[in-house]
């Protein structure tokens, strides 16, 4: 790193607030393998949380292949790219999604988070801090896989929601993700959600297998949220670019999202610290 770049980073960090209490619960949704349903889970939970009176903002942090806006039929005119370049404030690009949820759209093909310069990083983190202050939840939809950029978001979030399907490949990759997070922070809460399950038995077997592995090799168990069944209504909703919770509220997937939203509301506490202060800590550890 050049002297000038490192000076800029130090300056940027100094401007991040040391906040005392989370105003919103910050949850990053991740998976080991791609295509397991993260974005659909984020959309379903966001809308179900909104339906039970929670204020929710969704950050699309899949910078490579942004798509939560497409899934919800939204058409952004400005995206995170404009925020990172300093052309817009985060508040100015917020989209109104269904049921009162707010969406921060990414645009496909932005540079990796790891390559963000200090000024862009500061704009993003301060913007998130401001925006999430008026919300109960900040849900972060991440890109699949174990990249530095994804890991930094996961470690800065208060909670991690790990999505897997019952497929062995997805399960093995989910374990790999748990291991990487656990080695960085053994206390980081990880919630497990099995998506696209053909039956309860199949989901239970998936949960048991993953729990057995994490217990044996890492000495910890994950917190289980439950399952979202494989549901043709969800596919139909995707085709209509609408949330399944909205268009088919009595469908198996919508009912499952509802009960998981109830569980999250009941079980996830507000914690000390803030997204910005966590981020700052991570930046300090990196340098
Ligand atoms: N419960 C479900 N029932 C039926 N189909 C589902 C279910 N969950 C997800 N799908 C389908 O799986 C596909 C992948 O979903 P989604 O885009 O949400 O995955 P993702 O994990 O976000 O992918 P990526 O890693 O590319 O971001 C979609 O075509 C979606 O329609
Ligand atoms: Mg996705």
Short mmCIF file of N, CA and C in Angstrom, two decimals, residues 69-70 73-80 93 95 103-107:
data_model
loop_
_atom_site.label_atom_id
_atom_site.label_comp_id
_atom_site.label_asym_id
_atom_site.label_seq_id
_atom_site.Cartn_x
_atom_site.Cartn_y
_atom_site.Cartn_z
N UNK A 69 -33.27 -6.77 -7.08
CA UNK A 69 -34.19 -5.82 -7.72
C UNK A 69 -34.99 -6.51 -8.83
N UNK A 70 -34.32 -7.37 -9.58
CA UNK A 70 -35.01 -8.08 -10.67
C UNK A 70 -36.07 -9.02 -10.08
N UNK A 73 -39.04 -7.14 -9.17
CA UNK A 73 -39.63 -6.32 -10.23
C UNK A 73 -39.35 -4.83 -10.07
N UNK A 74 -38.21 -4.49 -9.46
CA UNK A 74 -37.87 -3.08 -9.27
C UNK A 74 -36.91 -2.64 -10.37
N UNK A 75 -36.99 -1.36 -10.73
CA UNK A 75 -36.07 -0.87 -11.75
C UNK A 75 -35.28 0.32 -11.23
N UNK A 76 -34.08 0.06 -10.73
CA UNK A 76 -33.28 1.15 -10.17
C UNK A 76 -32.74 2.08 -11.27
N UNK A 77 -32.77 3.38 -10.97
CA UNK A 77 -32.11 4.30 -11.91
C UNK A 77 -30.66 4.54 -11.46
N UNK A 78 -30.48 4.48 -10.14
CA UNK A 78 -29.12 4.62 -9.60
C UNK A 78 -28.83 3.42 -8.71
N UNK A 79 -27.57 3.08 -8.60
CA UNK A 79 -27.19 1.89 -7.83
C UNK A 79 -26.02 2.22 -6.90
N UNK A 80 -25.58 1.20 -6.18
CA UNK A 80 -24.44 1.36 -5.28
C UNK A 80 -23.21 1.92 -5.99
N UNK A 93 -30.45 6.40 -3.33
CA UNK A 93 -30.66 5.28 -4.26
C UNK A 93 -31.61 4.22 -3.69
N UNK A 95 -34.62 2.05 -2.90
CA UNK A 95 -35.85 1.78 -3.66
C UNK A 95 -36.95 1.36 -2.69
N UNK A 103 -34.90 -1.24 -0.53
CA UNK A 103 -33.87 -2.06 -1.18
C UNK A 103 -32.74 -1.15 -1.66
N UNK A 104 -31.52 -1.55 -1.32
CA UNK A 104 -30.33 -0.85 -1.82
C UNK A 104 -29.79 -1.68 -2.98
N UNK A 105 -30.00 -1.21 -4.21
CA UNK A 105 -29.64 -2.05 -5.35
C UNK A 105 -28.14 -1.99 -5.67
N UNK A 106 -27.60 -3.14 -6.05
CA UNK A 106 -26.23 -3.16 -6.56
C UNK A 106 -26.33 -3.06 -8.08
N UNK A 107 -25.21 -2.93 -8.74
CA UNK A 107 -25.29 -3.04 -10.19
C UNK A 107 -24.31 -4.11 -10.58
#
